[in-house]
Coordinates of C-alpha atoms in Angstrom, one line a residue:
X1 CA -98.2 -29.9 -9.3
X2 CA -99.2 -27.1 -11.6
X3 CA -102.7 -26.3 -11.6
X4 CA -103.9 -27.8 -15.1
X5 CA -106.4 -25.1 -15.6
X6 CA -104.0 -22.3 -16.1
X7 CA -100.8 -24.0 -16.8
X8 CA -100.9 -23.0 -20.8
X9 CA -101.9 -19.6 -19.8
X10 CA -99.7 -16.5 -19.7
X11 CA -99.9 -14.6 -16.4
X12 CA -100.7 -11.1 -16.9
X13 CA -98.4 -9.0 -16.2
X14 CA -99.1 -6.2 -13.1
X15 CA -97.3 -3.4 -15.1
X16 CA -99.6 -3.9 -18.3
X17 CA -102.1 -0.9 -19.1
X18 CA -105.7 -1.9 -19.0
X19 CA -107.2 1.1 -18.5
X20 CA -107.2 2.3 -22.1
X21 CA -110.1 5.1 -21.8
X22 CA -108.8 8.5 -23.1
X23 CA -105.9 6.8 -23.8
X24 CA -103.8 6.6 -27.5
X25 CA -104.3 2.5 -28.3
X26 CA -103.3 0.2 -30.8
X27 CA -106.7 0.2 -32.6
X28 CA -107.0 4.0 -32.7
X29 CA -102.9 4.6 -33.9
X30 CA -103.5 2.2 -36.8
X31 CA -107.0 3.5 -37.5
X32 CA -108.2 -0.2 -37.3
X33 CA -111.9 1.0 -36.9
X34 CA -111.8 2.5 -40.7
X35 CA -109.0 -0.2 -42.0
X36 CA -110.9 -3.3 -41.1
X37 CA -114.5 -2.3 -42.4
X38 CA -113.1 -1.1 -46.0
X39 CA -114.3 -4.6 -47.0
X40 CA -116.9 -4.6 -48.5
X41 CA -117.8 -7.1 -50.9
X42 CA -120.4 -6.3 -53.5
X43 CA -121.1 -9.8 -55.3
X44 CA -124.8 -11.1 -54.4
X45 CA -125.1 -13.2 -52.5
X46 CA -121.8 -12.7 -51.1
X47 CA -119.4 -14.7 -52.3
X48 CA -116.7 -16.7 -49.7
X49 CA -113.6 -16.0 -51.8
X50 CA -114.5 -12.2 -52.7
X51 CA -113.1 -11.0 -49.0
X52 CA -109.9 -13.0 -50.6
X53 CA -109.9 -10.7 -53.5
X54 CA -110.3 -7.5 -52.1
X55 CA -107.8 -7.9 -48.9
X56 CA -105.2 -9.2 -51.7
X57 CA -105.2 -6.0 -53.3
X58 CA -106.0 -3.9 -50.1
X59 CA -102.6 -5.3 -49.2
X60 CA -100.8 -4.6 -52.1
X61 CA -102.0 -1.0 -52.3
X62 CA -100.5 -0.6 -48.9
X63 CA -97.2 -2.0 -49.8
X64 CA -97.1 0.1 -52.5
X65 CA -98.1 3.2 -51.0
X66 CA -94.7 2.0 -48.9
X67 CA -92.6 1.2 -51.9
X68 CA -93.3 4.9 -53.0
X69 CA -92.5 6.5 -50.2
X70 CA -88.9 5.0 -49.9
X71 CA -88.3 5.8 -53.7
X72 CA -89.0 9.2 -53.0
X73 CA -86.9 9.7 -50.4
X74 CA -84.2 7.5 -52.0
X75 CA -84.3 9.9 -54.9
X76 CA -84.0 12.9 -52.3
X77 CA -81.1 11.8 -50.4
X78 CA -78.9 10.7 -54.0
X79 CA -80.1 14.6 -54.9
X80 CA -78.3 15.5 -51.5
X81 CA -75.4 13.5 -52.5
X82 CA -76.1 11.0 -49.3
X83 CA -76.1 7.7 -51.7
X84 CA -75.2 5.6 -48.5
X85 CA -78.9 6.5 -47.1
X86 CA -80.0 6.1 -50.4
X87 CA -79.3 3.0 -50.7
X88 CA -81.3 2.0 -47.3
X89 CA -84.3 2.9 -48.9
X90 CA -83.6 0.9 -51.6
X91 CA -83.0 -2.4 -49.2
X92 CA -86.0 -2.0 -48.2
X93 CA -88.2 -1.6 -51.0
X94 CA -86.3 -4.8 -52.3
X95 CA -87.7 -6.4 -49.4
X96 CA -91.2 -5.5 -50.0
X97 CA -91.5 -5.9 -53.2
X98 CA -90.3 -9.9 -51.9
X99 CA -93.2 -9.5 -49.9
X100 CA -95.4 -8.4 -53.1
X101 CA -94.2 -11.3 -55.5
X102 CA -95.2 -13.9 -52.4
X103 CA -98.7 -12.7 -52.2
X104 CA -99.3 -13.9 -54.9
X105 CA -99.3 -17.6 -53.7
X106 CA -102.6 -16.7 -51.5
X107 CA -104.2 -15.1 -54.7
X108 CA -103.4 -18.3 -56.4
X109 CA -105.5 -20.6 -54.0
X110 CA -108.7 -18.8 -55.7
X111 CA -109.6 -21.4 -58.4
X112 CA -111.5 -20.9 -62.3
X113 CA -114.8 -21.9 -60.8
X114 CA -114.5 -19.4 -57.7
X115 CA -113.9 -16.4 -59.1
X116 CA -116.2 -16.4 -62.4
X117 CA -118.8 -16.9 -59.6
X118 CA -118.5 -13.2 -58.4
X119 CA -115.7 -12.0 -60.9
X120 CA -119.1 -10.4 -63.0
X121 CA -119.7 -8.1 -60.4
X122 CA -116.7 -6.3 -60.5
X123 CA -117.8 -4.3 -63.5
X124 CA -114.8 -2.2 -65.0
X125 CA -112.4 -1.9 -61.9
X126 CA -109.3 -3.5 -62.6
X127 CA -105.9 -3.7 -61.2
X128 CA -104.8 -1.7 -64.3
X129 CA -106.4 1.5 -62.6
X130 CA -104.2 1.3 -60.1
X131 CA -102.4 4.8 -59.6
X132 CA -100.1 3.6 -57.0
X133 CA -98.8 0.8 -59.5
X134 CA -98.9 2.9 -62.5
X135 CA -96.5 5.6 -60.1
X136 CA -94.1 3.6 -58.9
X137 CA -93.3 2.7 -62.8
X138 CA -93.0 6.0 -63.1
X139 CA -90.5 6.6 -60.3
X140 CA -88.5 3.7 -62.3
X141 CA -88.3 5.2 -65.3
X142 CA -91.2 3.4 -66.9
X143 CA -93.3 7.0 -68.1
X144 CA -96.5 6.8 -70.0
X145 CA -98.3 10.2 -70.6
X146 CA -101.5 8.3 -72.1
X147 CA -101.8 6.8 -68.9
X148 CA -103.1 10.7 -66.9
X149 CA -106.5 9.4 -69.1
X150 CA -107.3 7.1 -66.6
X151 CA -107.3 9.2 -63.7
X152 CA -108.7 11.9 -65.6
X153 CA -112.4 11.6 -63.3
X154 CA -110.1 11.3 -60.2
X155 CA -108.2 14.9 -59.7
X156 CA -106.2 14.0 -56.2
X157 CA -104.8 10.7 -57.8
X158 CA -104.3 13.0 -61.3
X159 CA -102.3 15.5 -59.5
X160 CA -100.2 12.8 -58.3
X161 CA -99.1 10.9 -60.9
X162 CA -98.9 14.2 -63.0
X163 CA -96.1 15.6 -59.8
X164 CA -94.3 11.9 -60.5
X165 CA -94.6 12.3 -64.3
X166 CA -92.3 15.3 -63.6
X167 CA -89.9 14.4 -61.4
X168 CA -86.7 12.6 -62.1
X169 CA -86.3 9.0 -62.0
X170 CA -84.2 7.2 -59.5
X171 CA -82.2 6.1 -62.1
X172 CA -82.3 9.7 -63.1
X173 CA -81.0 11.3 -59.8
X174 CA -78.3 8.3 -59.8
X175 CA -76.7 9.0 -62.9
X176 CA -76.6 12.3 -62.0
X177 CA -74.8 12.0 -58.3
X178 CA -72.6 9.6 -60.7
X179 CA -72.2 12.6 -63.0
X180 CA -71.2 15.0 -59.9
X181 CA -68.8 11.9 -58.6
X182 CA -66.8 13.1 -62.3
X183 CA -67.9 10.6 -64.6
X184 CA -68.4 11.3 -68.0
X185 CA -72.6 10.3 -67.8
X186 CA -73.4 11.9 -71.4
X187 CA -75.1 15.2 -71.5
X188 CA -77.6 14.1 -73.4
X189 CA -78.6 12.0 -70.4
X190 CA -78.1 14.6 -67.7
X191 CA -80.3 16.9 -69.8
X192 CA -82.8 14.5 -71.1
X193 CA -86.9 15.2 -70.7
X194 CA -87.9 13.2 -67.6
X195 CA -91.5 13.1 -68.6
X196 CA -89.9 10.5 -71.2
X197 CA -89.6 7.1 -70.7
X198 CA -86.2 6.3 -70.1
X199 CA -84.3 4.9 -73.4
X200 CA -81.2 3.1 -73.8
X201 CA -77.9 4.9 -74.5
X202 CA -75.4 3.1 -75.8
X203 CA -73.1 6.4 -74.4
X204 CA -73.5 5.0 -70.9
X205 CA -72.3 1.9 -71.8
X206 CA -68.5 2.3 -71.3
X207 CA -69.0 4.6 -68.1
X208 CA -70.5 1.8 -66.1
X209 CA -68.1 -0.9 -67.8
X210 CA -65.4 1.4 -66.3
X211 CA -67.4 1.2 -62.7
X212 CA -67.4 -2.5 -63.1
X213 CA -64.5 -3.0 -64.0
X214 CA -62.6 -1.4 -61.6
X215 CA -65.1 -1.7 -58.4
X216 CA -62.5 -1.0 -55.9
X217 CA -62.3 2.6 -56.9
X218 CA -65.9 2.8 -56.8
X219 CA -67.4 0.4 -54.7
X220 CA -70.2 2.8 -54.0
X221 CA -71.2 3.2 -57.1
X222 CA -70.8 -0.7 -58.0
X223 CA -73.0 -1.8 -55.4
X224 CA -75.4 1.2 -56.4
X225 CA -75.9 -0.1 -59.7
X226 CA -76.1 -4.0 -58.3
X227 CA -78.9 -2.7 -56.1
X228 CA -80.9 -1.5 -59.1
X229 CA -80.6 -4.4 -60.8
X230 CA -82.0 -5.9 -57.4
X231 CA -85.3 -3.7 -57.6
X232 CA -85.7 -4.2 -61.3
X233 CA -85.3 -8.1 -61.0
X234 CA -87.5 -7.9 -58.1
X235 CA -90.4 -6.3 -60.6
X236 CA -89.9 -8.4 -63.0
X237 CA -90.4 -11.6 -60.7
X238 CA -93.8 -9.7 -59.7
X239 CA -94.6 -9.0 -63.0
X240 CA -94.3 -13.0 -63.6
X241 CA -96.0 -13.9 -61.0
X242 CA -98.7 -11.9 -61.9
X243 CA -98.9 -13.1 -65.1
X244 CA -98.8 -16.5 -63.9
X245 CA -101.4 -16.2 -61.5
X246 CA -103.8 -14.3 -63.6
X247 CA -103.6 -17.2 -66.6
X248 CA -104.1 -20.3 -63.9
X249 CA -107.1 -17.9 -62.5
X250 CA -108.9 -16.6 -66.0
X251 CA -106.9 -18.5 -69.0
X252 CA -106.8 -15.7 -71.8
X253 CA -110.1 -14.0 -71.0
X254 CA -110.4 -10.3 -71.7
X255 CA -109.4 -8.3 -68.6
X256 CA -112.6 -6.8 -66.5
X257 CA -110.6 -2.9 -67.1
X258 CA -111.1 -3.8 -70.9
X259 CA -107.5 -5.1 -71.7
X260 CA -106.0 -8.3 -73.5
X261 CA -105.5 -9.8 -70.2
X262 CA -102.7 -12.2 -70.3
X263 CA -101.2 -11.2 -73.6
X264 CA -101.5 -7.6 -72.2
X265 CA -99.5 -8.7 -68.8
X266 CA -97.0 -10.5 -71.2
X267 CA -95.9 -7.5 -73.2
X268 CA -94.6 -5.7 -69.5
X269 CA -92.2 -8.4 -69.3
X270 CA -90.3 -6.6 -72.3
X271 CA -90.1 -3.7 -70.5
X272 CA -86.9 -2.6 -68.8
X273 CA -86.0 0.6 -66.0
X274 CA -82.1 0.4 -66.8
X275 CA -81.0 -1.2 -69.7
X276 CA -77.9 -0.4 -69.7
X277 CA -77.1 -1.7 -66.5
X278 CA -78.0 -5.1 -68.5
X279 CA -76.2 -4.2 -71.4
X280 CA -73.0 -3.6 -69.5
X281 CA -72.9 -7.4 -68.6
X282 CA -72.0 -8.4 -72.0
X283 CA -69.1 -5.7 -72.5
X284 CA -67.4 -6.8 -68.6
X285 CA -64.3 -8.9 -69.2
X286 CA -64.1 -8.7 -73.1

């Protein structure tokens, strides 16, 4: 008969460590100490749901901070002409952002009633400050000069989104490992201002009708461009859900960072990283 006071327990094992002193640890690799007391909630008295609100977006900030990392290097290795490496960091910033757009669910449980009980305390911060965000639409073609304004009181993040203001796109550095593949990308794309937002070109059209069209003699590039379509429908599913979750939580109130809020959140969904890539769709098979 087992003996009923440790039958559901797990016998520890004689080869784990348990002397830990002067030793690296879990706590101190992940910096848990300084990552688990950055809550700090400011609405008074406290409010329950506020430690909610602020791990949400703790969260996302991480994940983006992730997101960014792969596009950069996914932009390096298409620069190096290595698209098959490329395109592993683009798997896996599809992934995350699938992590991103699910998030939202737990945002979601925080009712009307909750949140305009501590949603006055948050002053002006606002999601729409967020540099990370506001980079990684960058890195996507997405480019706003008038947004450096907002980090203007903020050099470090400044600097940052100025460096990604310069640098090419990923659809940028594609298009141009395309070009050095010997298509035809139009020179006018090849030699276009980066600190632009990225436009539509009709030009590009045929080039990736002829990549689509004929995917066996570039399968590389054809599931290159099927992955980009990935990321992009992947933002725009977070940019729904965002949406969604913001008008079920605060209707068409004014947002705390000063902007229209839901009808603000509305407009992104216009907003495209590589049209053409869409536009293609109704020129394949015609």
């Amino acid at each position: 008969m087992p003996d009923n006071t440790t039958a559901n327990q797990r016998a520890l094992e004689e080869g784990i460590v348990t002397d830990l002193k002067d030793r690296m640890t879990y706590g101190s690799y992940l910096d848990l100490d300084r990552l688990l007391s950055a809550q700090h909630p400011v609405s008074v008295p406290e409010h329950h749901d506020e430690m909610l609100f602020i791990i949400q977006h703790q969260t996302t900030e991480l994940w983006l901070k992730l997101v960014l990392h792969e596009l950069g290097t996914a932009r390096d290795r298409l620069a190096e002409d290595d698209l098959r490496s490329a395109l592993k960091h683009m798997a896996r910033v599809k992934h995350i952002q699938e992590v991103l757009t699910q998030q939202w669910s737990v945002l979601a449980t925080l009712t009307p009633t909750e949140y305009a009980q501590f949603r006055g305390d948050l002053g002006n911060s606002s999601g729409f400050q967020s540099v990370q965000y506001r980079a990684v639409e960058f890195a996507l073609g997405n480019k706003n000069e008038r947004m450096l304004s907002v980090f203007r009181s903020h050099p470090e993040n400044l600097a940052m989104l100025t460096a990604e203001l310069e640098r090419p796109t990923l659809y940028d550095e594609f298009l141009r490992f395309a070009a050095r593949r010997g298509l035809p990308i139009p020179a006018e794309i090849l030699d276009r201002d980066v600190r632009q937002p990225y436009r539509m070109h009709d030009s590009l059209v045929p080039v990736l009708t002829e990549i689509y069209e004929n995917p066996h003699d570039h399968w590389d590039l054809y599931e290159a461009c099927e992955e980009l379509v990935d990321v992009e429908d992947n933002f725009q599913f977070w940019r729904f859900r965002h949406l969604r979750t913001v008008t079920r939580t605060i209707g068409r109130k004014i947002g705390t960072g000063g902007s229209s809020g839901v009808d603000f959140l509305q407009r992104a969904l216009d907003l495209t990283f590589f049209p053409e890539l869409y536009a293609v769709r109704t020129e394949i098979g015609q």
